[in-house]
mmCIF file of C-alpha atoms in Angstrom:
data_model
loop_
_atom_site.group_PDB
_atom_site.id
_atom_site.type_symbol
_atom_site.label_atom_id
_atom_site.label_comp_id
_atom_site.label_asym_id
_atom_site.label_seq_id
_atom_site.Cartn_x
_atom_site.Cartn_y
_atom_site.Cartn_z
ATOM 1 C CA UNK A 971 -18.259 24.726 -29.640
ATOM 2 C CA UNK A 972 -19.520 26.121 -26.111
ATOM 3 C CA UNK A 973 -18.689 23.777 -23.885
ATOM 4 C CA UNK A 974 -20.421 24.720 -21.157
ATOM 5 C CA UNK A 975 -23.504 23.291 -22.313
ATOM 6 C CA UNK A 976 -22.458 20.136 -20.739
ATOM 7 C CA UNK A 977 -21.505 22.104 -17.720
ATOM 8 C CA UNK A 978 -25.070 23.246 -16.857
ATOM 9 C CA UNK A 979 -26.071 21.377 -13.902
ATOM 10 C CA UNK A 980 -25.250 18.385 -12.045
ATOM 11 C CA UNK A 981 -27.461 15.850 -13.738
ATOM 12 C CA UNK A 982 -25.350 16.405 -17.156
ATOM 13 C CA UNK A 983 -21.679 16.560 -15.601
ATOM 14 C CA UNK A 984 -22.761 13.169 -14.017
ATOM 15 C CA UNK A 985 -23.537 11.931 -17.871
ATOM 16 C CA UNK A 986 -20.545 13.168 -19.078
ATOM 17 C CA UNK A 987 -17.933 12.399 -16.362
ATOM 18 C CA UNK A 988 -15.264 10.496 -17.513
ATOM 19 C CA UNK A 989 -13.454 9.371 -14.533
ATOM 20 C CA UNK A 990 -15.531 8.124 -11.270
ATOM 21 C CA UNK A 991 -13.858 6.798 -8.170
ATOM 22 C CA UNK A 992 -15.857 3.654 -6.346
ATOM 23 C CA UNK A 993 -15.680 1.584 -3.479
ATOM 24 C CA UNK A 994 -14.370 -1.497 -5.689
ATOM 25 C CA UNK A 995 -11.188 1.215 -6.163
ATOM 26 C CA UNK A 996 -10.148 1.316 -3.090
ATOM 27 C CA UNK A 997 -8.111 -0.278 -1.066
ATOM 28 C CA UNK A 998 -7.807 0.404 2.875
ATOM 29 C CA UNK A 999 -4.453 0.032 5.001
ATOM 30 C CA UNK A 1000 -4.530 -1.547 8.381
ATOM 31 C CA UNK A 1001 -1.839 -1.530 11.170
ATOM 32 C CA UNK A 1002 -1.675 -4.451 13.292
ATOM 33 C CA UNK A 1003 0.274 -4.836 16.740
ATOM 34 C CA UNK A 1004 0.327 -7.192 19.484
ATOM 35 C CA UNK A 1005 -2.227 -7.075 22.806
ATOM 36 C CA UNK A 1006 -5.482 -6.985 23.349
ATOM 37 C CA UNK A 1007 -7.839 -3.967 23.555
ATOM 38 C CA UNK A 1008 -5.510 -1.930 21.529
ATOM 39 C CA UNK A 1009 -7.036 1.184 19.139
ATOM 40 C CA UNK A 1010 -4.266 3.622 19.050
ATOM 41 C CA UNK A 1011 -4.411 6.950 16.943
ATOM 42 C CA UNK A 1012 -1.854 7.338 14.906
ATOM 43 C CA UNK A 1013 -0.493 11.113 16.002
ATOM 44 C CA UNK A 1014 1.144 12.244 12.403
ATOM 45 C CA UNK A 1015 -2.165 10.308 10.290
ATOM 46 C CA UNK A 1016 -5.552 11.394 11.870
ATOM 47 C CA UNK A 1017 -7.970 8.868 12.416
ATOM 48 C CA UNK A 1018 -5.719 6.278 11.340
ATOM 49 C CA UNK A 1019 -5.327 3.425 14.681
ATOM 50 C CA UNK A 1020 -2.980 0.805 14.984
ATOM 51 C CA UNK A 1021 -5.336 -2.266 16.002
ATOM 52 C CA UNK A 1022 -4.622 -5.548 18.172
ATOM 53 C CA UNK A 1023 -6.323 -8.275 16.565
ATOM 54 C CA UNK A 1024 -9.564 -7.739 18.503
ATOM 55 C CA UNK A 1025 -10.238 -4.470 18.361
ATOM 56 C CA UNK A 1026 -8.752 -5.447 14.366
ATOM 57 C CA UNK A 1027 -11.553 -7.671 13.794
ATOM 58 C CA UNK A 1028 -14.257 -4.704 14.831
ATOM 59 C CA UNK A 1029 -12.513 -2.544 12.717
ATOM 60 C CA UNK A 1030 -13.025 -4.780 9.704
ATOM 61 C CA UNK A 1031 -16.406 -5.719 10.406
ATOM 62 C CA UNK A 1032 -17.264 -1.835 9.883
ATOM 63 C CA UNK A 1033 -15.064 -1.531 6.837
ATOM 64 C CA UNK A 1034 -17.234 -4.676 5.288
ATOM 65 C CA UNK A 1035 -20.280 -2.926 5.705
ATOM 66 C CA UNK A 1036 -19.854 0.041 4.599
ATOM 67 C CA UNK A 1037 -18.704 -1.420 0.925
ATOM 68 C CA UNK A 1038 -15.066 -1.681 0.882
ATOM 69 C CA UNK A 1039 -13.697 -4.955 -0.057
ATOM 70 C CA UNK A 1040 -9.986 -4.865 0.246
ATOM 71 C CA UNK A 1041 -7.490 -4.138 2.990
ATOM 72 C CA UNK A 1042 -3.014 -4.012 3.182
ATOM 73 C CA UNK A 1043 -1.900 -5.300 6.333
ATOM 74 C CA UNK A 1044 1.015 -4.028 7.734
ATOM 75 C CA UNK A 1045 2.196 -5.757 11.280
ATOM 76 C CA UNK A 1046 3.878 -3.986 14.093
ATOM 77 C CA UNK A 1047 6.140 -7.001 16.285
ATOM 78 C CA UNK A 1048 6.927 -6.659 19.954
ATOM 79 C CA UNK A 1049 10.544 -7.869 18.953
ATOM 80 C CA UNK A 1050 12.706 -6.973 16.401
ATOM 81 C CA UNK A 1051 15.985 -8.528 14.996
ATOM 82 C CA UNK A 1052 18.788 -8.111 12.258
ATOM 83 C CA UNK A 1053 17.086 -10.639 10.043
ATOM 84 C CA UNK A 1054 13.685 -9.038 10.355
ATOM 85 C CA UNK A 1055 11.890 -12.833 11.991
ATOM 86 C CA UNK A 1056 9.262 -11.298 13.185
ATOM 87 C CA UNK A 1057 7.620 -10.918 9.273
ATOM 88 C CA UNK A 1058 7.797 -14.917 9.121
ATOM 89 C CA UNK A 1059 8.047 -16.488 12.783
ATOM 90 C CA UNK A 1060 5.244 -18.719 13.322
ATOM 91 C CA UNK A 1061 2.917 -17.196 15.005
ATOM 92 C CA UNK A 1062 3.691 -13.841 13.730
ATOM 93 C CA UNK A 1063 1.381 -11.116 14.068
ATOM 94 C CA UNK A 1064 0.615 -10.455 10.570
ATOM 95 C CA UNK A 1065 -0.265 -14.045 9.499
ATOM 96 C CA UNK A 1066 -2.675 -14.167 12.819
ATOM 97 C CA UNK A 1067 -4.451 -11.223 11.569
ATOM 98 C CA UNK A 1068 -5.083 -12.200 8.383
ATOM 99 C CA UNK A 1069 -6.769 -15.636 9.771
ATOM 100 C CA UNK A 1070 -8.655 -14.078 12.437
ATOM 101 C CA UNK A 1071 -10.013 -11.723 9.447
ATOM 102 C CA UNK A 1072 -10.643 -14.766 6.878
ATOM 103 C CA UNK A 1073 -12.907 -16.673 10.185
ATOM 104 C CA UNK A 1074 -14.491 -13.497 10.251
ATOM 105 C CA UNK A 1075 -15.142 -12.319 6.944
ATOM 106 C CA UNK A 1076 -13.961 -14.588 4.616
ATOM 107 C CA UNK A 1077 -14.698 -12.408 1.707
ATOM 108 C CA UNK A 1078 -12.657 -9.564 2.406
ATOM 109 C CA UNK A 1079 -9.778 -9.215 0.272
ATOM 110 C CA UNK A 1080 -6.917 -9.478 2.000
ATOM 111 C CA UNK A 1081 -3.662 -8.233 0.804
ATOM 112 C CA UNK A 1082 -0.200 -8.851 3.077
ATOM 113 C CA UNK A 1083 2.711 -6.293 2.268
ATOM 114 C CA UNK A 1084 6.003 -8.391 2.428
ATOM 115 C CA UNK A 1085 8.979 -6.187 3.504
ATOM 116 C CA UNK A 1086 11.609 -6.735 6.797
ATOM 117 C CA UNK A 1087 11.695 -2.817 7.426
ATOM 118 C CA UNK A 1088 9.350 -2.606 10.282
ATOM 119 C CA UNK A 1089 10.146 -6.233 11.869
ATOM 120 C CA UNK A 1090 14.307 -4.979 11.665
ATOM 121 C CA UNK A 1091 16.592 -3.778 14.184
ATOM 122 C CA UNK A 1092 18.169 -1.780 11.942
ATOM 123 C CA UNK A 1093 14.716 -0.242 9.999
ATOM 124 C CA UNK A 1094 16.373 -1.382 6.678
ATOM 125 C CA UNK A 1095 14.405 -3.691 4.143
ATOM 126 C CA UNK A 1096 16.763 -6.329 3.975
ATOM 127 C CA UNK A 1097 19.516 -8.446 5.283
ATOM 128 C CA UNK A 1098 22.333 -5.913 5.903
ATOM 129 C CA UNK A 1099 26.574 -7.747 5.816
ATOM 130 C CA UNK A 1100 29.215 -4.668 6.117
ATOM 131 C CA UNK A 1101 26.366 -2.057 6.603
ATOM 132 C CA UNK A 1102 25.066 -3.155 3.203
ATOM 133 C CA UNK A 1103 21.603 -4.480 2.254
ATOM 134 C CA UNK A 1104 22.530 -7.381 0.495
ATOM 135 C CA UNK A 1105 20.195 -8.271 -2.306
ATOM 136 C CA UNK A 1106 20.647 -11.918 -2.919
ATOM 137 C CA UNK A 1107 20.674 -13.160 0.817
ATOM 138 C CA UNK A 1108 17.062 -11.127 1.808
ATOM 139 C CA UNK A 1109 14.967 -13.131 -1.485
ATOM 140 C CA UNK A 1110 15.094 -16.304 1.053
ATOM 141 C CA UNK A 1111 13.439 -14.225 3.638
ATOM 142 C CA UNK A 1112 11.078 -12.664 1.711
ATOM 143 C CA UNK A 1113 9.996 -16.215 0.188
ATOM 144 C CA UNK A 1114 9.419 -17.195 3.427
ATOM 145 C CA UNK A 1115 7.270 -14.190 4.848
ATOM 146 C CA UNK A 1116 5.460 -14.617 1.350
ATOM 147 C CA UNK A 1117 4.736 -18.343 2.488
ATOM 148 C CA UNK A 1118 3.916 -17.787 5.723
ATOM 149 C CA UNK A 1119 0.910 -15.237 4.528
ATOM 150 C CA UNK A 1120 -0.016 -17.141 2.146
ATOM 151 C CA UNK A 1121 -0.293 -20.495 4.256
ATOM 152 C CA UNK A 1122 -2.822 -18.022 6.704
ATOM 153 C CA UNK A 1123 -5.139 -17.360 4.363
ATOM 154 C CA UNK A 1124 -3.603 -13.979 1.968
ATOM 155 C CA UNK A 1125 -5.396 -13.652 -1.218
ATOM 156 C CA UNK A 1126 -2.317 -11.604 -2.155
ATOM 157 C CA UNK A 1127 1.293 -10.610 -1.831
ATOM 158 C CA UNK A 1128 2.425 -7.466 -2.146
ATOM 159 C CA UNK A 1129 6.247 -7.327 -2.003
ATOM 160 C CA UNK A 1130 7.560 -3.874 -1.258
ATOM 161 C CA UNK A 1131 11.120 -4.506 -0.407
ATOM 162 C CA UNK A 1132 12.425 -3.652 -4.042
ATOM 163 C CA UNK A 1133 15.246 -6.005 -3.884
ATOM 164 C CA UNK A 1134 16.145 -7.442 -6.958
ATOM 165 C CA UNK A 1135 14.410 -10.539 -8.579
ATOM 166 C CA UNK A 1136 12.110 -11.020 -5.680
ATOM 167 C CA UNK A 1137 9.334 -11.134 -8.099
ATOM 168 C CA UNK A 1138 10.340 -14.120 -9.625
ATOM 169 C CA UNK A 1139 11.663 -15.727 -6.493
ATOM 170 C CA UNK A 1140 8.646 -15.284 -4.862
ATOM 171 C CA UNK A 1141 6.511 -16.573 -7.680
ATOM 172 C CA UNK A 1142 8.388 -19.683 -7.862
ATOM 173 C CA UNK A 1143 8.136 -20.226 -3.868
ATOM 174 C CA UNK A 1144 4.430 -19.732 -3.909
ATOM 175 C CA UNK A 1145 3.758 -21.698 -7.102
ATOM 176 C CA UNK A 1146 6.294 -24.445 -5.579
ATOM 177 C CA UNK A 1147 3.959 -25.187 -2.258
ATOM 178 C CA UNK A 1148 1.120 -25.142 -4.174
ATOM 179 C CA UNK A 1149 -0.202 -21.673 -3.850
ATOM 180 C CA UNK A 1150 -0.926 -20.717 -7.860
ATOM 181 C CA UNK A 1151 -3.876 -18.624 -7.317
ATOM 182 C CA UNK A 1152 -2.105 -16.340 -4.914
ATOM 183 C CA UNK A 1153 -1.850 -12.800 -6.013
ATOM 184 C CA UNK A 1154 1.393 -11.405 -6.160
ATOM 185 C CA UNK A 1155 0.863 -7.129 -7.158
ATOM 186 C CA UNK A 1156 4.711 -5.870 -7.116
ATOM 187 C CA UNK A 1157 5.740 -2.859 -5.359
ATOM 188 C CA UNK A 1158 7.328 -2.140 -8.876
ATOM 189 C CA UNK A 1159 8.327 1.899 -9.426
ATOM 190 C CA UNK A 1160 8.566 2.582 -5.606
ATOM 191 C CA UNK A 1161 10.339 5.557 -4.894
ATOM 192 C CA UNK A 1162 12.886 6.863 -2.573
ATOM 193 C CA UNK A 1163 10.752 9.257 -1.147
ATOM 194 C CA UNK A 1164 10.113 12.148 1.153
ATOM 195 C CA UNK A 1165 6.274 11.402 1.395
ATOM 196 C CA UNK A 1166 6.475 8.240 3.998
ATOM 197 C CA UNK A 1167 7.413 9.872 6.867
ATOM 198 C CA UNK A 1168 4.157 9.362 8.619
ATOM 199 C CA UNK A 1169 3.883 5.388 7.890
ATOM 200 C CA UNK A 1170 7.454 5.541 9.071
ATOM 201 C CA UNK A 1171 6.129 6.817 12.595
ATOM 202 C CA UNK A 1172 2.923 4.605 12.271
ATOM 203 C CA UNK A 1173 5.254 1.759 11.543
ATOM 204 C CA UNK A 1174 8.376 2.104 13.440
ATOM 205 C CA UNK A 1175 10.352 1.413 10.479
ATOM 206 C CA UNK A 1176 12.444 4.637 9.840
ATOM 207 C CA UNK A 1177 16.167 3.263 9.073
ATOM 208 C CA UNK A 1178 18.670 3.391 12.235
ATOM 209 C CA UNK A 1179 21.773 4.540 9.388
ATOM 210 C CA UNK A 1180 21.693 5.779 6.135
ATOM 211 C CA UNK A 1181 19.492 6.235 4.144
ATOM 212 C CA UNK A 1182 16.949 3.212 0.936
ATOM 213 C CA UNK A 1183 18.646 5.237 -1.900
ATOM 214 C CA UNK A 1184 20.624 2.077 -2.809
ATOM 215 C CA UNK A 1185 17.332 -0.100 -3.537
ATOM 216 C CA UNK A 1186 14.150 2.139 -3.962
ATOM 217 C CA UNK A 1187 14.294 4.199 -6.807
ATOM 218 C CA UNK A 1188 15.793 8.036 -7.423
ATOM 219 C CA UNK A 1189 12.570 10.253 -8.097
ATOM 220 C CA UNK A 1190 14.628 11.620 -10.332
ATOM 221 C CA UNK A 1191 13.586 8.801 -13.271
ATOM 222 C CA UNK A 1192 11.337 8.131 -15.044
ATOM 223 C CA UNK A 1193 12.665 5.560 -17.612
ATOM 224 C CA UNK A 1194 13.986 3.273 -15.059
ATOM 225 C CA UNK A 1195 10.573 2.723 -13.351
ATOM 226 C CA UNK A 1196 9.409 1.586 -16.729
ATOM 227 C CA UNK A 1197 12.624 -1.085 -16.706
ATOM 228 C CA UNK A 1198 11.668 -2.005 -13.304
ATOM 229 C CA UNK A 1199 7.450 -3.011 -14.048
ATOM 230 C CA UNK A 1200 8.362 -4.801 -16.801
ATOM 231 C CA UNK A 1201 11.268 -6.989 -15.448
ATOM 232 C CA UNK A 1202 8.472 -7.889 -12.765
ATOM 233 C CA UNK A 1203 5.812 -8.323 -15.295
ATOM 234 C CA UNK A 1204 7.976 -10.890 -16.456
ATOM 235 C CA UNK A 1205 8.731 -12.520 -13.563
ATOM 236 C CA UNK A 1206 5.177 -12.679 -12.611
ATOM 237 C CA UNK A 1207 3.690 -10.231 -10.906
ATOM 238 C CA UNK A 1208 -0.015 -9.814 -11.842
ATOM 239 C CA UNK A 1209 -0.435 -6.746 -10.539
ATOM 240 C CA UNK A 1210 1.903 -3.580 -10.583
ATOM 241 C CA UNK A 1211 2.353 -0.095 -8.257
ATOM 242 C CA UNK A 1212 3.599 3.275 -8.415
ATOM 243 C CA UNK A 1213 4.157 4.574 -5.053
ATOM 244 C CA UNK A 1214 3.901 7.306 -4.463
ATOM 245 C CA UNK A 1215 1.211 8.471 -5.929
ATOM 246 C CA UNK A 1216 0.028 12.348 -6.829
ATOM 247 C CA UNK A 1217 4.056 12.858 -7.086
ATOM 248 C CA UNK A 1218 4.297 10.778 -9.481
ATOM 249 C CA UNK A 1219 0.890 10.775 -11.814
ATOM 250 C CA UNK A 1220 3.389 10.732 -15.152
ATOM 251 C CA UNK A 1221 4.555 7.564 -14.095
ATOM 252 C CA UNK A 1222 1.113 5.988 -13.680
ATOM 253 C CA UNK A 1223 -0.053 7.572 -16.736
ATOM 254 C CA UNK A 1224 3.256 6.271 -18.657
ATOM 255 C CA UNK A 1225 2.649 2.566 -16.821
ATOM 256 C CA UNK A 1226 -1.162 2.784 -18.187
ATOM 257 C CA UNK A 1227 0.527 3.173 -21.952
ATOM 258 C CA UNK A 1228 2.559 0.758 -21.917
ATOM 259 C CA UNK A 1229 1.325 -2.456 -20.551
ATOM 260 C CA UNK A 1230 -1.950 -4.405 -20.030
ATOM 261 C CA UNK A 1231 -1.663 -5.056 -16.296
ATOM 262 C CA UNK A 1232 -3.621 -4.019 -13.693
ATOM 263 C CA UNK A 1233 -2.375 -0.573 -12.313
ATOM 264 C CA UNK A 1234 -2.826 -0.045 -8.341
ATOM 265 C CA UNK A 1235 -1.286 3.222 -6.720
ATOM 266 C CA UNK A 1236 -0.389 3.892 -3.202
ATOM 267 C CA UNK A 1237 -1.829 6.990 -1.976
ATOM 268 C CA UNK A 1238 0.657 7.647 0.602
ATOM 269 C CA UNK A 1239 1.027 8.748 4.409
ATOM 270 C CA UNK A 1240 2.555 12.176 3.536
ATOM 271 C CA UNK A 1241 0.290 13.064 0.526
ATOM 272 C CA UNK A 1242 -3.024 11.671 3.222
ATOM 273 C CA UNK A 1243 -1.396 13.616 6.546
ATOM 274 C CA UNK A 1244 -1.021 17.056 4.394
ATOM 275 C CA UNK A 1245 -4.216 17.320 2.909
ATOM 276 C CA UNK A 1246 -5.238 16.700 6.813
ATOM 277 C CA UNK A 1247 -2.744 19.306 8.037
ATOM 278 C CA UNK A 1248 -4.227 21.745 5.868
ATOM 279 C CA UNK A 1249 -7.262 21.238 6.750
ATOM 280 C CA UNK A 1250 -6.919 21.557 10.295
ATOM 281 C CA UNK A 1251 -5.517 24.936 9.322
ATOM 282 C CA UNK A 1252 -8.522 26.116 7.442
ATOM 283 C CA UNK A 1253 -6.017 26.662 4.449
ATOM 284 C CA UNK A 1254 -8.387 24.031 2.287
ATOM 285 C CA UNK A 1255 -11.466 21.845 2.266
ATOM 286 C CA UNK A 1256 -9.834 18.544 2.902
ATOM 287 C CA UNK A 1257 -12.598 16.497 1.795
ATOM 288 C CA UNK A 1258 -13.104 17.905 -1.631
ATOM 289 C CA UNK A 1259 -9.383 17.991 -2.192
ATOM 290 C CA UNK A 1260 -9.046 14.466 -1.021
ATOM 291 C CA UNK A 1261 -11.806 13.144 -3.569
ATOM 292 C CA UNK A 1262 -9.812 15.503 -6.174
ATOM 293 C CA UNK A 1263 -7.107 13.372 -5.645
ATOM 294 C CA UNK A 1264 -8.416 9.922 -5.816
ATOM 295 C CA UNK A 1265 -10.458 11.579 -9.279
ATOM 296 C CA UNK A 1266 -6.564 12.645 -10.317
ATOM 297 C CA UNK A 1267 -4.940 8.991 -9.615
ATOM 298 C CA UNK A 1268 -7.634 7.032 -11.134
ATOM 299 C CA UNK A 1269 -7.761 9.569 -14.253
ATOM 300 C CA UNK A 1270 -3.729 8.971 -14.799
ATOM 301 C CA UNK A 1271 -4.362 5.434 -15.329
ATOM 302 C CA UNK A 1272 -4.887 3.662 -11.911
ATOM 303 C CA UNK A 1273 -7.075 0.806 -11.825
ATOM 304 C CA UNK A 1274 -6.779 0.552 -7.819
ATOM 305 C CA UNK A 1275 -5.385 2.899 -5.405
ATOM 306 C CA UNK A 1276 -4.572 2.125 -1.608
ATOM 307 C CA UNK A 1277 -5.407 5.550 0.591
ATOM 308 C CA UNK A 1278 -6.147 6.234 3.858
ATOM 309 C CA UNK A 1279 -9.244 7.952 2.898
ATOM 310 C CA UNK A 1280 -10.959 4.891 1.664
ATOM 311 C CA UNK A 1281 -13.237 4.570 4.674
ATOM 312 C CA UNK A 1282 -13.841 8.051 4.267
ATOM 313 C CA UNK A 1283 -15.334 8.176 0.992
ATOM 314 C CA UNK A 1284 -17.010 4.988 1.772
ATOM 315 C CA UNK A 1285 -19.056 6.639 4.433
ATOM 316 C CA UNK A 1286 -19.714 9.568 1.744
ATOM 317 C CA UNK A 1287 -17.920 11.726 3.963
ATOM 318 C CA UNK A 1288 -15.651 13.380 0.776
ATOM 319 C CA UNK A 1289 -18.850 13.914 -1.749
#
């Protein structure tokens, strides 16, 4: 064998390659506040903005164009509260974006993450009684933020709260007002981990006490995470996630193995902001290590990742 002979030039590595990372991949988050005229740089994620929904909707025009066809909302409130209202108010900011994005471009892909953390008082992802986040009392809430999306126009639900039995719950509040061919992709292994802390500043949605060791899951494990995708599985999530993502590649790759659902994985704000960091240091290329990453994801088993380098590699900027 001499392996190299497929290594010759570029024309046969392209034959050969096994693992290729496309627009249709790639999924492209999107922070939302309230205002008008608002395009504000995230500090701790370059090139990442938090949008109002007009300066939102020329944002999205550009992403259409240049090939990508999904986008995650996450929405920003003026107000926030112990019961986290502002993910399900009428009127909320998140269901206005995704209509004004629908009148615009009705076929974008538009995928609504359903948690309380960022619309809370207290930064937690639930209802909290004696400085507890009680499970049972924050699946009504989430139902109705999942409604409330869904009734603007979401093509999916992506719960992230990891309370649970929200799967289930939600299902049966979607299917119940008539909303069967919504999505719902489940937040499923999501990890307690050390790699949010820039969505956390983009968000606003770092906890005021303690600590989401309780309900997100010990990075420690591997096993559970396997428990947790298929209890959603069978509560009816279509889609399931691993987040984070290059942290936790095993757990893709064991999630691949062992069921038939589609795989997405969240390329997240602290594995995006270092490869930036280091760039802006000189220590590494960023762009070829940032397509060497996507490669690595979609290799362990991913059929969809979310990253904040999709409009990056859409406008060929990483190849």
């Amino acid at each position: 064998m001499r392996g190299r002979r497929l290594r010759t030039n570029d024309v046969i590595r392209s034959m050969v390659r096994e693992t290729v990372v496309t627009c249709n991949d790639l999924i492209y988050p999107l922070f939302v506040v309230e205002g008008q005229g608002i395009k504000e740089e995230i500090k701790s994620m370059p090139d990442n903005y938090r949008f109002s929904l007009d300066t939102l909707v020329e944002e999205v025009k550009e992403l259409y164009e240049l090939g990508l066809k999904g986008v995650l909302l996450f929405g920003i409130p003026d107000h926030k509260d112990h019961i986290g209202s502002g993910a399900y108010c009428d009127g909320n900011i998140v269901s206005r974006a995704i209509s004004v994005i629908k009148e615009n471009f009705p076929d974008m892909y538009v995928i609504a993450d359903v948690c309380l953390c960022e619309y809370t008082d207290h930064g937690h992802c639930g209802f909290i009684e004696d400085g507890y986040v009680n499970n049972d009392k924050t699946l009504p809430l989430l139902a109705k933020t999942a409604l409330s999306y869904a009734k603007a126009g979401a093509d999916m639900i992506a719960p992230s709260d990891m309370m649970d039995r929200r799967i289930g719950y939600i299902r049966k509040a979607l299917d119940d007002a008539g909303f069967v061919n919504t999505v719902l992709m489940s937040y499923s292994a999501k990890y307690c981990s050390s790699f949010y802390g820039p969505f956390r500043d983009a968000a606003d949605s770092s906890p005021k006490f303690g600590d989401r060791k309780t309900y997100q899951m010990d990075p420690a494990n591997s096993r559970e995470a396997m428990r947790e995708i298929m209890a959603d599985i069978e509560e009816g999530a279509d889609i399931i996630m691993v987040k984070p993502a290059l942290p936790y590649l095993d757990i893709i790759k064991m999630a691949r193995d062992n069921t038939n659902v589609p795989i997405c994985a969240y390329n997240v704000s602290g594995e995006y902001s270092m490869i930036k960091a280091g760039e802006k240091m000189g220590w590494i290329d960023g762009k070829k290590v940032a397509l060497e990453s996507l490669v690595s994801i979609k290799r362990a088993g991913a059929d969809m990742i979310i990253t904040y380098f999709a409009k990056q590699f859409a406008k060929g900027e990483l190849y």
